[in-house]
Amino acid sequence: MNNLTLTAGVGRANITPPVGTRFLGYILRVEPSVGIDSELFCTALVLADERAKVAIIDCDLATFTVPRADEIRQHVADALGTTMSHVLFAYSHTHNGPFVEAGRLMELTDVETYYTANLANYIVSAAKIADANRKPARIAADSGSAPIAINRIETLADGTVILGQNPHGKTDHEVKVVRVDGMDGTPIAAIVNYAAHPVVLGPDPLLIGADYPGVVREVVEQATGATCLFLMGAAGDQMPIEAWTTSSATVRKMGGILGHEAVRVYLGIETRRMKVNTHVVKSLAEVLVYELEDSGANTHTVLGAAEKRITFPFMALPSLAEAELTLQAMEAERARAVANDDSRMTYIGEIELKWATRLVEAVRTNAPPPIVTGVVQAIRIDDIAILTSPGEAFVGMGLEAKVRSPLKHTLFASYANGSLGYIRTPDAYPPPSQRAITPDAIAHKWTYTTPFAPECAGLVVETGLELLEGLG
């Protein structure tokens, strides 16, 4: 007989950086922030029973490297007395979040160094508050739909693949909501899972902000009283239908549409195991009254988590002639930017020139590809699963994972436990003859010589499902 009791608690810390810090999102932007559109937060939910303790952490940040994420996850695990495999460190991928790690030709300023040095402490603090607030709880989930996402891989008339809107491309409009209540029905937490890049507010306002996920949390919390966490789904190729705007009102519109759908779903979820009692009330007529009563059933059967580190293969290097032509083109691009005194394009040109130089050297020396590993994680609470990806997963990965999952409710968290970059599905690789200038086709230039190989998407999905099967 299962005598386990689920407990749950939430905690939050404000992680808004000082104005003047630079941004991690929108690579073309090199200027520091000049103001705040909305505050940034770290929110933690801790679930535990007599056998396991799991922490789910949601931060309004753009991304982290795997080593940095490992460091933060280990700090949280140590503080809570659990293992790192039981700590999910997710970030919303807001493009108006702060610059938190040196790289991309930029070193941290003194202000940024101080902020990043203390960031782990704030995250641990939110987790410790959540742990201290735990109380007996019940959990359940359901789904809705919100049409604010659209596939962003568009092909122009000349065949060029560009960032835009593709109404015929794959999209996932599912709004997955998990509700956590106290035993008396009082709200504790809500988890909202949706897939669309948080880029409603574009690069030019230079304002720090959480973008539409921050509005979703605000709407859900005001309507339900539950502390809301937002887990970004497989959004690598997904864009809000209104994006790159200069309007905070549009951010609130997109977040409001999604947030109110999440509220509708949340209010329809019953976390208690109920039985129906009836009795007759005598009025002018006799009324048979139906009343719901908690059946007293166990809070849950399964709570657990597991992770696995997998190695990501890369695409093959080009020929030396192709690499040298690429280097020449990058030299010309940077020279044009410098001649035009364009600081943004000069910065991008420097990144691409350094990449092309590395590419030629790798081809000349026949250098082996780097060994790059990422974390895939599975969390299970009864019929609810959370599967993760260590990078910007394309929507097809989330759709496949949810369809193939053996559990009734599966959330796919694409930005979790450190990011390796874009992970495209095999059908999203354009032929070599086609010009592709979407972020997923060029983002590898920051770190690698070639993109990840097409089999990476399958590795992530298969690993997550295997881990989930082991949590039965």
mmCIF file of C-alpha atoms in Angstrom, residues 165-442:
data_model
loop_
_atom_site.group_PDB
_atom_site.id
_atom_site.type_symbol
_atom_site.label_atom_id
_atom_site.label_comp_id
_atom_site.label_asym_id
_atom_site.label_seq_id
_atom_site.Cartn_x
_atom_site.Cartn_y
_atom_site.Cartn_z
ATOM 1 C CA GLN A 165 6.036 33.617 -40.660
ATOM 2 C CA ASN A 166 5.096 30.274 -42.165
ATOM 3 C CA PRO A 167 1.407 29.531 -41.574
ATOM 4 C CA HIS A 168 1.842 26.119 -43.207
ATOM 5 C CA GLY A 169 4.705 25.039 -40.950
ATOM 6 C CA LYS A 170 4.443 22.887 -37.850
ATOM 7 C CA THR A 171 3.069 24.646 -34.777
ATOM 8 C CA ASP A 172 1.983 23.551 -31.323
ATOM 9 C CA HIS A 173 -0.800 25.657 -29.827
ATOM 10 C CA GLU A 174 -1.312 23.434 -26.779
ATOM 11 C CA VAL A 175 -1.377 25.221 -23.431
ATOM 12 C CA LYS A 176 -0.442 22.642 -20.830
ATOM 13 C CA VAL A 177 -1.305 23.583 -17.242
ATOM 14 C CA VAL A 178 -0.353 21.789 -14.031
ATOM 15 C CA ARG A 179 -2.243 22.732 -10.860
ATOM 16 C CA VAL A 180 -0.907 22.159 -7.348
ATOM 17 C CA ASP A 181 -3.234 22.655 -4.376
ATOM 18 C CA GLY A 182 -3.103 22.231 -0.643
ATOM 19 C CA MET A 183 -5.197 19.424 0.810
ATOM 20 C CA ASP A 184 -7.995 21.901 1.536
ATOM 21 C CA GLY A 185 -8.018 23.119 -2.071
ATOM 22 C CA THR A 186 -6.088 26.341 -1.493
ATOM 23 C CA PRO A 187 -3.860 27.159 -4.478
ATOM 24 C CA ILE A 188 -0.119 26.605 -4.267
ATOM 25 C CA ALA A 189 1.278 26.636 -7.793
ATOM 26 C CA ALA A 190 0.473 26.601 -11.492
ATOM 27 C CA ILE A 191 2.885 25.509 -14.213
ATOM 28 C CA VAL A 192 2.158 26.811 -17.719
ATOM 29 C CA ASN A 193 3.944 25.241 -20.713
ATOM 30 C CA TYR A 194 3.806 26.802 -24.200
ATOM 31 C CA ALA A 195 6.090 27.021 -27.251
ATOM 32 C CA ALA A 196 6.807 30.429 -28.799
ATOM 33 C CA HIS A 197 9.988 32.509 -28.727
ATOM 34 C CA PRO A 198 9.647 35.349 -26.180
ATOM 35 C CA VAL A 199 10.434 38.062 -28.712
ATOM 36 C CA VAL A 200 7.288 40.185 -28.720
ATOM 37 C CA LEU A 201 9.379 43.145 -27.572
ATOM 38 C CA GLY A 202 12.147 43.631 -30.090
ATOM 39 C CA PRO A 203 15.767 44.783 -29.746
ATOM 40 C CA ASP A 204 15.382 48.517 -30.158
ATOM 41 C CA PRO A 205 13.651 49.677 -26.959
ATOM 42 C CA LEU A 206 16.760 48.538 -24.971
ATOM 43 C CA LEU A 207 14.499 47.648 -22.054
ATOM 44 C CA ILE A 208 15.005 44.781 -19.627
ATOM 45 C CA GLY A 209 11.903 42.599 -19.481
ATOM 46 C CA ALA A 210 10.370 39.140 -19.154
ATOM 47 C CA ASP A 211 8.356 39.484 -22.387
ATOM 48 C CA TYR A 212 5.046 37.630 -22.667
ATOM 49 C CA PRO A 213 5.862 34.832 -20.121
ATOM 50 C CA GLY A 214 5.983 37.499 -17.411
ATOM 51 C CA VAL A 215 2.490 38.640 -18.356
ATOM 52 C CA VAL A 216 1.253 35.037 -18.335
ATOM 53 C CA ARG A 217 2.455 34.614 -14.756
ATOM 54 C CA GLU A 218 0.892 37.904 -13.706
ATOM 55 C CA VAL A 219 -2.493 37.051 -15.237
ATOM 56 C CA VAL A 220 -2.560 33.537 -13.772
ATOM 57 C CA GLU A 221 -1.551 34.683 -10.317
ATOM 58 C CA GLN A 222 -4.088 37.511 -10.176
ATOM 59 C CA ALA A 223 -6.930 35.220 -11.238
ATOM 60 C CA THR A 224 -6.090 32.095 -9.238
ATOM 61 C CA GLY A 225 -3.921 33.003 -6.266
ATOM 62 C CA ALA A 226 -1.443 30.316 -7.296
ATOM 63 C CA THR A 227 2.226 31.137 -7.822
ATOM 64 C CA CYS A 228 2.880 30.607 -11.525
ATOM 65 C CA LEU A 229 5.905 29.083 -13.247
ATOM 66 C CA PHE A 230 6.357 29.272 -17.021
ATOM 67 C CA LEU A 231 8.204 26.509 -18.865
ATOM 68 C CA MET A 232 9.102 27.406 -22.454
ATOM 69 C CA GLY A 233 8.268 24.614 -24.872
ATOM 70 C CA ALA A 234 9.923 23.497 -28.107
ATOM 71 C CA ALA A 235 10.123 27.029 -29.477
ATOM 72 C CA GLY A 236 13.239 26.824 -31.667
ATOM 73 C CA ASP A 237 11.174 27.468 -34.799
ATOM 74 C CA GLN A 238 8.169 29.166 -33.187
ATOM 75 C CA MET A 239 7.395 32.895 -33.076
ATOM 76 C CA PRO A 240 4.511 34.897 -31.563
ATOM 77 C CA ILE A 241 2.164 36.118 -34.263
ATOM 78 C CA GLU A 242 3.162 39.652 -33.241
ATOM 79 C CA ALA A 243 6.919 39.856 -32.697
ATOM 80 C CA TRP A 244 9.890 42.228 -32.741
ATOM 81 C CA THR A 245 7.617 45.131 -31.816
ATOM 82 C CA THR A 246 8.439 48.278 -29.855
ATOM 83 C CA SER A 247 5.206 48.103 -27.866
ATOM 84 C CA SER A 248 4.795 46.959 -24.266
ATOM 85 C CA ALA A 249 1.058 46.906 -24.979
ATOM 86 C CA THR A 250 1.617 44.137 -27.535
ATOM 87 C CA VAL A 251 3.577 42.157 -24.948
ATOM 88 C CA ARG A 252 0.589 42.408 -22.633
ATOM 89 C CA LYS A 253 -1.770 41.425 -25.444
ATOM 90 C CA MET A 254 0.131 38.241 -26.343
ATOM 91 C CA GLY A 255 0.709 37.314 -22.709
ATOM 92 C CA GLY A 256 -2.891 38.139 -21.871
ATOM 93 C CA ILE A 257 -4.316 35.824 -24.520
ATOM 94 C CA LEU A 258 -2.176 32.938 -23.331
ATOM 95 C CA GLY A 259 -2.557 33.766 -19.649
ATOM 96 C CA HIS A 260 -6.331 33.861 -19.723
ATOM 97 C CA GLU A 261 -6.481 30.534 -21.537
ATOM 98 C CA ALA A 262 -4.200 29.102 -18.845
ATOM 99 C CA VAL A 263 -6.562 30.469 -16.188
ATOM 100 C CA ARG A 264 -9.541 28.829 -17.901
ATOM 101 C CA VAL A 265 -7.753 25.494 -17.923
ATOM 102 C CA TYR A 266 -6.508 25.884 -14.351
ATOM 103 C CA LEU A 267 -9.973 26.592 -12.970
ATOM 104 C CA GLY A 268 -11.297 23.438 -14.613
ATOM 105 C CA ILE A 269 -8.726 21.164 -12.989
ATOM 106 C CA GLU A 270 -9.778 19.201 -9.907
ATOM 107 C CA THR A 271 -6.781 18.049 -7.880
ATOM 108 C CA ARG A 272 -8.778 16.213 -5.225
ATOM 109 C CA ARG A 273 -9.837 12.584 -5.670
ATOM 110 C CA MET A 274 -13.568 13.081 -5.397
ATOM 111 C CA LYS A 275 -16.646 11.012 -4.685
ATOM 112 C CA VAL A 276 -20.226 12.155 -5.201
ATOM 113 C CA ASN A 277 -22.735 12.260 -2.368
ATOM 114 C CA THR A 278 -26.400 13.029 -2.831
ATOM 115 C CA HIS A 279 -29.186 14.103 -0.518
ATOM 116 C CA VAL A 280 -32.694 15.465 -0.927
ATOM 117 C CA VAL A 281 -33.581 19.032 -0.025
ATOM 118 C CA LYS A 282 -37.302 19.655 0.568
ATOM 119 C CA SER A 283 -38.617 22.856 -0.971
ATOM 120 C CA LEU A 284 -41.844 23.432 -2.873
ATOM 121 C CA ALA A 285 -40.353 20.674 -4.932
ATOM 122 C CA GLU A 286 -37.884 18.060 -3.843
ATOM 123 C CA VAL A 287 -34.306 18.744 -5.056
ATOM 124 C CA LEU A 288 -31.680 16.040 -5.302
ATOM 125 C CA VAL A 289 -28.430 17.817 -4.409
ATOM 126 C CA TYR A 290 -25.105 16.456 -5.665
ATOM 127 C CA GLU A 291 -22.101 17.262 -3.484
ATOM 128 C CA LEU A 292 -18.434 16.484 -4.110
ATOM 129 C CA GLU A 293 -16.408 15.174 -1.215
ATOM 130 C CA ASP A 294 -12.719 14.325 -1.038
ATOM 131 C CA SER A 295 -12.479 10.555 -1.162
ATOM 132 C CA GLY A 296 -9.417 10.518 1.066
ATOM 133 C CA ALA A 297 -7.359 8.701 -1.545
ATOM 134 C CA ASN A 298 -3.587 8.929 -1.502
ATOM 135 C CA THR A 299 -2.058 12.150 -2.784
ATOM 136 C CA HIS A 300 0.011 10.361 -5.415
ATOM 137 C CA THR A 301 1.769 7.141 -6.351
ATOM 138 C CA VAL A 302 4.915 8.185 -8.221
ATOM 139 C CA LEU A 303 7.324 11.089 -7.772
ATOM 140 C CA GLY A 304 10.740 10.839 -9.347
ATOM 141 C CA ALA A 305 13.308 12.264 -11.727
ATOM 142 C CA ALA A 306 16.235 11.056 -13.792
ATOM 143 C CA GLU A 307 18.718 12.511 -16.250
ATOM 144 C CA LYS A 308 21.238 11.371 -18.821
ATOM 145 C CA ARG A 309 24.093 13.182 -20.549
ATOM 146 C CA ILE A 310 24.294 12.525 -24.254
ATOM 147 C CA THR A 311 26.905 13.470 -26.853
ATOM 148 C CA PHE A 312 25.768 15.534 -29.834
ATOM 149 C CA PRO A 313 27.239 14.714 -33.267
ATOM 150 C CA PHE A 314 28.029 17.482 -35.779
ATOM 151 C CA MET A 315 27.588 17.862 -39.519
ATOM 152 C CA ALA A 316 30.665 17.219 -41.665
ATOM 153 C CA LEU A 317 33.130 19.957 -42.541
ATOM 154 C CA PRO A 318 32.937 21.506 -46.035
ATOM 155 C CA SER A 319 35.699 21.243 -48.600
ATOM 156 C CA LEU A 320 38.721 23.536 -48.272
ATOM 157 C CA ALA A 321 37.648 25.497 -51.345
ATOM 158 C CA GLU A 322 34.184 26.108 -49.841
ATOM 159 C CA ALA A 323 35.671 27.108 -46.491
ATOM 160 C CA GLU A 324 38.095 29.567 -48.084
ATOM 161 C CA LEU A 325 35.319 31.159 -50.152
ATOM 162 C CA THR A 326 33.304 31.522 -46.951
ATOM 163 C CA LEU A 327 36.252 33.227 -45.224
ATOM 164 C CA GLN A 328 36.627 35.679 -48.110
ATOM 165 C CA ALA A 329 32.939 36.512 -47.937
ATOM 166 C CA MET A 330 33.099 37.107 -44.185
ATOM 167 C CA GLU A 331 36.124 39.380 -44.571
ATOM 168 C CA ALA A 332 34.227 41.439 -47.128
ATOM 169 C CA GLU A 333 31.104 41.636 -44.920
ATOM 170 C CA ARG A 334 33.079 42.905 -41.941
ATOM 171 C CA ALA A 335 34.956 45.437 -44.071
ATOM 172 C CA ARG A 336 31.640 46.866 -45.325
ATOM 173 C CA ALA A 337 30.317 47.186 -41.780
ATOM 174 C CA VAL A 338 33.462 48.968 -40.618
ATOM 175 C CA ALA A 339 33.361 51.305 -43.638
ATOM 176 C CA ASN A 340 29.722 52.145 -42.836
ATOM 177 C CA ASP A 341 30.569 52.770 -39.173
ATOM 178 C CA ASP A 342 27.807 50.326 -38.188
ATOM 179 C CA SER A 343 28.624 49.068 -34.680
ATOM 180 C CA ARG A 344 25.953 46.371 -34.684
ATOM 181 C CA MET A 345 26.939 44.879 -38.027
ATOM 182 C CA THR A 346 30.628 45.225 -37.189
ATOM 183 C CA TYR A 347 30.071 43.128 -34.080
ATOM 184 C CA ILE A 348 28.213 40.470 -36.068
ATOM 185 C CA GLY A 349 30.899 40.630 -38.749
ATOM 186 C CA GLU A 350 33.603 39.964 -36.179
ATOM 187 C CA ILE A 351 31.761 36.891 -34.902
ATOM 188 C CA GLU A 352 31.342 35.539 -38.423
ATOM 189 C CA LEU A 353 34.951 36.307 -39.363
ATOM 190 C CA LYS A 354 36.268 34.469 -36.312
ATOM 191 C CA TRP A 355 34.016 31.533 -37.163
ATOM 192 C CA ALA A 356 35.131 31.411 -40.800
ATOM 193 C CA THR A 357 38.775 31.532 -39.687
ATOM 194 C CA ARG A 358 38.166 28.586 -37.346
ATOM 195 C CA LEU A 359 36.359 26.748 -40.131
ATOM 196 C CA VAL A 360 39.274 27.053 -42.575
ATOM 197 C CA GLU A 361 41.744 25.949 -39.919
ATOM 198 C CA ALA A 362 39.582 22.955 -38.997
ATOM 199 C CA VAL A 363 39.370 21.849 -42.635
ATOM 200 C CA ARG A 364 43.091 22.321 -43.229
ATOM 201 C CA THR A 365 44.035 20.286 -40.168
ATOM 202 C CA ASN A 366 41.177 17.792 -40.542
ATOM 203 C CA ALA A 367 40.291 18.588 -36.939
ATOM 204 C CA PRO A 368 37.883 16.177 -35.253
ATOM 205 C CA PRO A 369 34.584 17.662 -34.111
ATOM 206 C CA PRO A 370 34.379 18.766 -30.487
ATOM 207 C CA ILE A 371 32.844 16.477 -27.888
ATOM 208 C CA VAL A 372 29.725 18.285 -26.720
ATOM 209 C CA THR A 373 27.359 16.817 -24.149
ATOM 210 C CA GLY A 374 24.011 17.994 -22.891
ATOM 211 C CA VAL A 375 21.527 16.969 -20.224
ATOM 212 C CA VAL A 376 18.194 15.319 -20.994
ATOM 213 C CA GLN A 377 15.913 15.031 -17.979
ATOM 214 C CA ALA A 378 12.587 13.416 -17.150
ATOM 215 C CA ILE A 379 10.367 14.190 -14.170
ATOM 216 C CA ARG A 380 7.253 12.216 -13.298
ATOM 217 C CA ILE A 381 4.421 12.914 -10.873
ATOM 218 C CA ASP A 382 1.808 10.191 -11.383
ATOM 219 C CA ASP A 383 0.312 10.779 -14.866
ATOM 220 C CA ILE A 384 2.242 14.038 -15.407
ATOM 221 C CA ALA A 385 5.645 14.115 -17.113
ATOM 222 C CA ILE A 386 8.151 16.870 -17.828
ATOM 223 C CA LEU A 387 10.737 16.100 -20.512
ATOM 224 C CA THR A 388 13.592 18.493 -21.256
ATOM 225 C CA SER A 389 15.946 19.477 -24.057
ATOM 226 C CA PRO A 390 19.413 21.043 -23.609
ATOM 227 C CA GLY A 391 18.913 23.548 -26.386
ATOM 228 C CA GLU A 392 16.440 25.299 -28.629
ATOM 229 C CA ALA A 393 14.384 22.325 -29.746
ATOM 230 C CA PHE A 394 12.266 22.610 -32.876
ATOM 231 C CA VAL A 395 8.538 22.160 -32.323
ATOM 232 C CA GLY A 396 8.483 18.734 -33.971
ATOM 233 C CA MET A 397 10.515 17.373 -31.074
ATOM 234 C CA GLY A 398 7.959 18.518 -28.531
ATOM 235 C CA LEU A 399 5.068 17.231 -30.615
ATOM 236 C CA GLU A 400 6.686 13.805 -31.003
ATOM 237 C CA ALA A 401 7.596 13.536 -27.321
ATOM 238 C CA LYS A 402 4.057 14.358 -26.243
ATOM 239 C CA VAL A 403 2.431 11.957 -28.696
ATOM 240 C CA ARG A 404 4.728 9.081 -27.776
ATOM 241 C CA SER A 405 4.733 9.665 -24.024
ATOM 242 C CA PRO A 406 3.033 6.861 -22.079
ATOM 243 C CA LEU A 407 1.542 9.371 -19.643
ATOM 244 C CA LYS A 408 -1.654 11.348 -19.993
ATOM 245 C CA HIS A 409 -0.044 14.762 -19.558
ATOM 246 C CA THR A 410 3.441 15.590 -20.875
ATOM 247 C CA LEU A 411 5.155 18.963 -20.771
ATOM 248 C CA PHE A 412 8.215 19.587 -22.949
ATOM 249 C CA ALA A 413 10.686 22.123 -21.525
ATOM 250 C CA SER A 414 13.096 23.080 -24.287
ATOM 251 C CA TYR A 415 15.257 25.609 -22.440
ATOM 252 C CA ALA A 416 16.517 23.658 -19.482
ATOM 253 C CA ASN A 417 19.691 22.642 -17.652
ATOM 254 C CA GLY A 418 22.044 24.500 -19.992
ATOM 255 C CA SER A 419 21.797 25.176 -23.699
ATOM 256 C CA LEU A 420 23.945 23.885 -26.553
ATOM 257 C CA GLY A 421 22.198 25.866 -29.289
ATOM 258 C CA TYR A 422 19.507 25.028 -31.830
ATOM 259 C CA ILE A 423 18.400 21.423 -32.250
ATOM 260 C CA ARG A 424 16.605 21.082 -35.575
ATOM 261 C CA THR A 425 14.423 18.192 -36.648
ATOM 262 C CA PRO A 426 15.727 16.321 -39.732
ATOM 263 C CA ASP A 427 13.065 17.849 -42.007
ATOM 264 C CA ALA A 428 14.219 21.369 -41.074
ATOM 265 C CA TYR A 429 17.659 21.119 -42.728
ATOM 266 C CA PRO A 430 17.620 22.964 -46.063
ATOM 267 C CA PRO A 431 19.601 21.448 -48.956
ATOM 268 C CA PRO A 432 23.176 22.783 -49.361
ATOM 269 C CA SER A 433 22.163 24.740 -52.453
ATOM 270 C CA GLN A 434 19.522 26.723 -50.559
ATOM 271 C CA ARG A 435 20.533 29.940 -48.808
ATOM 272 C CA ALA A 436 19.409 29.822 -45.168
ATOM 273 C CA ILE A 437 19.893 32.836 -42.892
ATOM 274 C CA THR A 438 17.626 31.848 -40.011
ATOM 275 C CA PRO A 439 19.132 31.815 -36.490
ATOM 276 C CA ASP A 440 19.114 28.022 -36.351
ATOM 277 C CA ALA A 441 21.232 27.892 -39.519
ATOM 278 C CA ILE A 442 23.898 30.335 -38.328
#
